[in-house]
Amino acid sequence: MRHIARFRSVRNDQKGIVLVVALIVLVAMTLAAVALMRSVDISTQIAGNLAYRQSGVQAADGAAEIARDWLLKQATQDITSLDANISPSYFASTGASDTFDPLTFDWTGKSKVPKNAAGNEAQYVIHRMCEAPGDPASEGTNCFTSPVVVSGDSQGIKPDIPPSTVSNNPYYRVTVRVTGLKNTVTYTQVMVY
């Protein structure tokens, strides 16, 4: 009988230790669950931000294409119309020092592209890459022009003739600003010639 009483007393002392260990394990598991939930939440926010960014880039691509089409239309109708500023979004020169900064530029009233399905609204401006307005062939405009490759003659192409780089076709810089959901803003610049 003594032996049984001693066994019961050791067993009764262990019940309290098991409760303390179980509580510590429960607290550790709760902290791990909270950390896992926060990790999943942050991952979801990152994925959402990447989706907003990608949506803004797609809207900017569309607006750049619209600006390019506008340039082609102007050049087809009357190429000399591009020698002067055209309100609201075309500038025939960048000035002697190209100080255009899309972050500080006043985008009020510039050409807008209708909102897309994602709710992004794009605006664009076009700068002709010349120091002064006027005919790109004249010396005072100092235009950054695209190269024209001419190699060969009426008898065929001769690869040993160096290409000519004389051109009156200036480069144009298209800057697009896209405003989207959750106050996202995307800027894109494209060079066209």
C-alpha atoms as a printed R data frame, in Angstrom:
    type eleno elety resid chain resno       x      y        z
1   ATOM     1    CA   MET     A     1   0.000  0.000    0.000
2   ATOM     2    CA   ARG     A     2   2.814  2.328    0.725
3   ATOM     3    CA   HIS     A     3   4.113  1.790   -2.720
4   ATOM     4    CA   ILE     A     4   0.760  2.809   -4.307
5   ATOM     5    CA   ALA     A     5   0.447  5.957   -2.192
6   ATOM     6    CA   ARG     A     6   3.922  7.071   -3.158
7   ATOM     7    CA   PHE     A     7   3.095  6.566   -6.875
8   ATOM     8    CA   ARG     A     8  -0.091  8.639   -6.567
9   ATOM     9    CA   SER     A     9   1.711 11.516   -4.917
10  ATOM    10    CA   VAL     A    10   4.365 11.691   -7.727
11  ATOM    11    CA   ARG     A    11   1.603 11.506  -10.335
12  ATOM    12    CA   ASN     A    12  -0.344 14.359   -8.717
13  ATOM    13    CA   ASP     A    13   2.739 16.610   -8.763
14  ATOM    14    CA   GLN     A    14   3.210 16.081  -12.525
15  ATOM    15    CA   LYS     A    15  -0.276 17.316  -13.460
16  ATOM    16    CA   GLY     A    16   0.682 20.922  -12.755
17  ATOM    17    CA   ILE     A    17   3.845 20.757  -14.885
18  ATOM    18    CA   VAL     A    18   1.934 19.368  -17.873
19  ATOM    19    CA   LEU     A    19  -0.487 22.309  -17.676
20  ATOM    20    CA   VAL     A    20   2.375 24.848  -17.706
21  ATOM    21    CA   VAL     A    21   4.089 23.111  -20.652
22  ATOM    22    CA   ALA     A    22   0.773 22.953  -22.556
23  ATOM    23    CA   LEU     A    23   0.215 26.702  -22.011
24  ATOM    24    CA   ILE     A    24   3.726 27.557  -23.239
25  ATOM    25    CA   VAL     A    25   3.219 25.426  -26.375
26  ATOM    26    CA   LEU     A    26  -0.182 27.061  -26.951
27  ATOM    27    CA   VAL     A    27   1.326 30.566  -26.725
28  ATOM    28    CA   ALA     A    28   4.144 29.576  -29.119
29  ATOM    29    CA   MET     A    29   1.634 28.160  -31.635
30  ATOM    30    CA   THR     A    30  -0.509 31.318  -31.401
31  ATOM    31    CA   LEU     A    31   2.517 33.534  -32.089
32  ATOM    32    CA   ALA     A    32   3.480 31.361  -35.066
33  ATOM    33    CA   ALA     A    33  -0.082 31.586  -36.456
34  ATOM    34    CA   VAL     A    34  -0.113 35.388  -36.109
35  ATOM    35    CA   ALA     A    35   3.268 35.650  -37.848
36  ATOM    36    CA   LEU     A    36   2.052 33.426  -40.684
37  ATOM    37    CA   MET     A    37  -1.109 35.512  -41.147
38  ATOM    38    CA   ARG     A    38   0.935 38.728  -41.301
39  ATOM    39    CA   SER     A    39   3.293 37.158  -43.828
40  ATOM    40    CA   VAL     A    40   0.382 36.149  -46.067
41  ATOM    41    CA   ASP     A    41  -1.141 39.631  -45.719
42  ATOM    42    CA   ILE     A    42   2.104 41.342  -46.738
43  ATOM    43    CA   SER     A    43   2.512 38.975  -49.695
44  ATOM    44    CA   THR     A    44  -1.006 39.824  -50.849
45  ATOM    45    CA   GLN     A    45  -0.262 43.549  -50.625
46  ATOM    46    CA   ILE     A    46   2.950 43.128  -52.634
47  ATOM    47    CA   ALA     A    47   1.113 41.152  -55.321
48  ATOM    48    CA   GLY     A    48  -1.580 43.838  -55.463
49  ATOM    49    CA   ASN     A    49   0.997 46.613  -55.817
50  ATOM    50    CA   LEU     A    50   2.714 44.739  -58.640
51  ATOM    51    CA   ALA     A    51  -0.653 44.351  -60.376
52  ATOM    52    CA   TYR     A    52  -1.339 48.112  -60.076
53  ATOM    53    CA   ARG     A    53   2.116 48.852  -61.466
54  ATOM    54    CA   GLN     A    54   1.658 46.485  -64.408
55  ATOM    55    CA   SER     A    55  -1.749 47.994  -65.124
56  ATOM    56    CA   GLY     A    56  -0.204 51.482  -65.158
57  ATOM    57    CA   VAL     A    57   2.552 50.383  -67.535
58  ATOM    58    CA   GLN     A    58  -0.018 48.893  -69.919
59  ATOM    59    CA   ALA     A    59  -2.016 52.135  -69.878
60  ATOM    60    CA   ALA     A    60   1.198 54.092  -70.553
61  ATOM    61    CA   ASP     A    61   1.984 51.881  -73.550
62  ATOM    62    CA   GLY     A    62  -1.466 52.577  -74.977
63  ATOM    63    CA   ALA     A    63  -1.103 56.327  -74.476
64  ATOM    64    CA   ALA     A    64   2.345 56.304  -76.118
65  ATOM    65    CA   GLU     A    65   0.812 54.593  -79.150
66  ATOM    66    CA   ILE     A    66  -1.923 57.245  -79.299
67  ATOM    67    CA   ALA     A    67   0.724 59.989  -79.156
68  ATOM    68    CA   ARG     A    68   2.722 58.269  -81.914
69  ATOM    69    CA   ASP     A    69  -0.391 58.036  -84.081
70  ATOM    70    CA   TRP     A    70  -1.010 61.762  -83.490
71  ATOM    71    CA   LEU     A    71   2.544 62.527  -84.632
72  ATOM    72    CA   LEU     A    72   2.127 60.411  -87.764
73  ATOM    73    CA   LYS     A    73  -1.158 62.145  -88.579
74  ATOM    74    CA   GLN     A    74   0.430 65.595  -88.195
75  ATOM    75    CA   ALA     A    75   3.426 64.598  -90.315
76  ATOM    76    CA   THR     A    76   1.164 63.176  -93.018
77  ATOM    77    CA   GLN     A    77  -1.042 66.284  -93.181
78  ATOM    78    CA   ASP     A    78   1.667 68.951  -93.053
79  ATOM    79    CA   ILE     A    79   5.152 68.205  -91.763
80  ATOM    80    CA   THR     A    80   5.845 71.911  -91.209
81  ATOM    81    CA   SER     A    81   3.093 71.980  -88.583
82  ATOM    82    CA   LEU     A    82   5.540 70.187  -86.275
83  ATOM    83    CA   ASP     A    83   7.983 73.126  -86.513
84  ATOM    84    CA   ALA     A    84   5.988 75.107  -83.910
85  ATOM    85    CA   ASN     A    85   4.250 74.311  -80.624
86  ATOM    86    CA   ILE     A    86   0.759 72.836  -80.896
87  ATOM    87    CA   SER     A    87  -1.443 73.280  -77.860
88  ATOM    88    CA   PRO     A    88  -1.955 71.586  -75.468
89  ATOM    89    CA   SER     A    89   0.687 68.840  -75.543
90  ATOM    90    CA   TYR     A    90   3.206 69.298  -78.355
91  ATOM    91    CA   PHE     A    91   6.417 71.271  -77.900
92  ATOM    92    CA   ALA     A    92   8.623 71.924  -80.953
93  ATOM    93    CA   SER     A    93  11.738 72.249  -78.808
94  ATOM    94    CA   THR     A    94  13.206 71.243  -75.506
95  ATOM    95    CA   GLY     A    95  15.193 74.449  -75.106
96  ATOM    96    CA   ALA     A    96  18.962 74.787  -74.877
97  ATOM    97    CA   SER     A    97  19.004 72.893  -71.598
98  ATOM    98    CA   ASP     A    98  16.596 70.003  -71.470
99  ATOM    99    CA   THR     A    99  15.072 70.695  -68.057
100 ATOM   100    CA   PHE     A   100  11.858 68.729  -68.479
101 ATOM   101    CA   ASP     A   101  10.996 66.921  -65.260
102 ATOM   102    CA   PRO     A   102   7.739 64.937  -65.348
103 ATOM   103    CA   LEU     A   103   7.460 65.094  -61.550
104 ATOM   104    CA   THR     A   104   7.348 68.910  -61.417
105 ATOM   105    CA   PHE     A   105   5.695 69.494  -64.817
106 ATOM   106    CA   ASP     A   106   2.182 71.034  -64.772
107 ATOM   107    CA   TRP     A   107   0.023 68.283  -66.292
108 ATOM   108    CA   THR     A   108  -3.150 70.380  -66.092
109 ATOM   109    CA   GLY     A   109  -4.964 70.482  -69.430
110 ATOM   110    CA   LYS     A   110  -2.562 68.185  -71.306
111 ATOM   111    CA   SER     A   111  -3.818 65.559  -73.765
112 ATOM   112    CA   LYS     A   112  -5.770 62.858  -71.966
113 ATOM   113    CA   VAL     A   113  -6.537 59.320  -72.925
114 ATOM   114    CA   PRO     A   114  -9.909 58.000  -71.682
115 ATOM   115    CA   LYS     A   115  -9.802 55.810  -68.593
116 ATOM   116    CA   ASN     A   116  -9.209 52.153  -69.294
117 ATOM   117    CA   ALA     A   117 -11.082 49.227  -67.731
118 ATOM   118    CA   ALA     A   118  -8.700 49.198  -64.749
119 ATOM   119    CA   GLY     A   119  -9.494 52.849  -63.949
120 ATOM   120    CA   ASN     A   120  -6.155 54.276  -65.116
121 ATOM   121    CA   GLU     A   121  -6.140 57.703  -66.760
122 ATOM   122    CA   ALA     A   122  -3.187 58.644  -68.965
123 ATOM   123    CA   GLN     A   123  -1.896 62.008  -70.155
124 ATOM   124    CA   TYR     A   124   0.935 62.647  -72.566
125 ATOM   125    CA   VAL     A   125   3.212 65.402  -73.821
126 ATOM   126    CA   ILE     A   126   5.482 65.314  -76.864
127 ATOM   127    CA   HIS     A   127   8.796 67.160  -77.128
128 ATOM   128    CA   ARG     A   128  10.673 67.449  -80.401
129 ATOM   129    CA   MET     A   129  14.324 66.924  -79.553
130 ATOM   130    CA   CYS     A   130  15.522 70.296  -80.873
131 ATOM   131    CA   GLU     A   131  17.008 73.268  -79.049
132 ATOM   132    CA   ALA     A   132  14.764 75.717  -80.922
133 ATOM   133    CA   PRO     A   133  11.510 75.601  -82.887
134 ATOM   134    CA   GLY     A   134  11.641 75.811  -86.666
135 ATOM   135    CA   ASP     A   135  12.748 73.737  -89.616
136 ATOM   136    CA   PRO     A   136  14.882 70.796  -88.411
137 ATOM   137    CA   ALA     A   137  17.171 71.248  -91.430
138 ATOM   138    CA   SER     A   138  18.147 74.770  -90.410
139 ATOM   139    CA   GLU     A   139  21.328 75.164  -88.423
140 ATOM   140    CA   GLY     A   140  19.842 77.089  -85.486
141 ATOM   141    CA   THR     A   141  17.401 74.401  -84.400
142 ATOM   142    CA   ASN     A   142  20.113 71.903  -83.418
143 ATOM   143    CA   CYS     A   143  17.871 68.860  -83.670
144 ATOM   144    CA   PHE     A   144  18.833 65.417  -82.538
145 ATOM   145    CA   THR     A   145  18.009 63.514  -85.727
146 ATOM   146    CA   SER     A   146  17.668 59.882  -86.623
147 ATOM   147    CA   PRO     A   147  20.261 58.346  -88.908
148 ATOM   148    CA   VAL     A   148  19.298 57.469  -92.470
149 ATOM   149    CA   VAL     A   149  21.135 54.439  -93.751
150 ATOM   150    CA   VAL     A   150  22.005 54.748  -97.423
151 ATOM   151    CA   SER     A   151  24.350 52.150  -98.819
152 ATOM   152    CA   GLY     A   152  24.578 51.122 -102.450
153 ATOM   153    CA   ASP     A   153  23.543 52.466 -105.805
154 ATOM   154    CA   SER     A   154  21.227 51.541 -108.652
155 ATOM   155    CA   GLN     A   155  23.361 48.475 -109.430
156 ATOM   156    CA   GLY     A   156  22.984 46.947 -106.001
157 ATOM   157    CA   ILE     A   157  24.015 47.207 -102.384
158 ATOM   158    CA   LYS     A   158  27.677 47.692 -101.653
159 ATOM   159    CA   PRO     A   159  28.445 46.897  -98.011
160 ATOM   160    CA   ASP     A   160  31.830 48.672  -98.077
161 ATOM   161    CA   ILE     A   161  30.174 52.101  -98.456
162 ATOM   162    CA   PRO     A   162  29.680 53.745  -95.045
163 ATOM   163    CA   PRO     A   163  26.085 54.710  -94.230
164 ATOM   164    CA   SER     A   164  25.018 58.329  -94.455
165 ATOM   165    CA   THR     A   165  23.849 59.911  -91.226
166 ATOM   166    CA   VAL     A   166  22.341 63.067  -92.705
167 ATOM   167    CA   SER     A   167  18.663 63.389  -91.865
168 ATOM   168    CA   ASN     A   168  15.979 65.986  -91.294
169 ATOM   169    CA   ASN     A   169  13.877 63.596  -89.241
170 ATOM   170    CA   PRO     A   170  14.186 64.620  -85.574
171 ATOM   171    CA   TYR     A   171  13.568 62.414  -82.595
172 ATOM   172    CA   TYR     A   172  10.476 63.012  -80.470
173 ATOM   173    CA   ARG     A   173  10.223 62.242  -76.767
174 ATOM   174    CA   VAL     A   174   6.788 61.106  -75.615
175 ATOM   175    CA   THR     A   175   6.265 61.347  -71.868
176 ATOM   176    CA   VAL     A   176   3.220 59.626  -70.409
177 ATOM   177    CA   ARG     A   177   1.806 60.064  -66.919
178 ATOM   178    CA   VAL     A   178  -0.723 57.497  -65.703
179 ATOM   179    CA   THR     A   179  -2.798 57.990  -62.556
180 ATOM   180    CA   GLY     A   180  -4.570 54.941  -61.260
181 ATOM   181    CA   LEU     A   181  -6.303 53.403  -58.300
182 ATOM   182    CA   LYS     A   182  -4.942 53.868  -54.783
183 ATOM   183    CA   ASN     A   183  -3.110 57.028  -55.915
184 ATOM   184    CA   THR     A   184  -0.641 55.119  -58.087
185 ATOM   185    CA   VAL     A   185   1.294 57.224  -60.586
186 ATOM   186    CA   THR     A   186   3.387 55.779  -63.415
187 ATOM   187    CA   TYR     A   187   5.704 57.730  -65.727
188 ATOM   188    CA   THR     A   188   6.999 56.389  -69.021
189 ATOM   189    CA   GLN     A   189   9.148 57.994  -71.707
190 ATOM   190    CA   VAL     A   190   9.487 56.742  -75.268
191 ATOM   191    CA   MET     A   191  11.688 58.043  -78.088
192 ATOM   192    CA   VAL     A   192  10.080 58.063  -81.539
193 ATOM   193    CA   TYR     A   193  11.351 59.153  -84.949
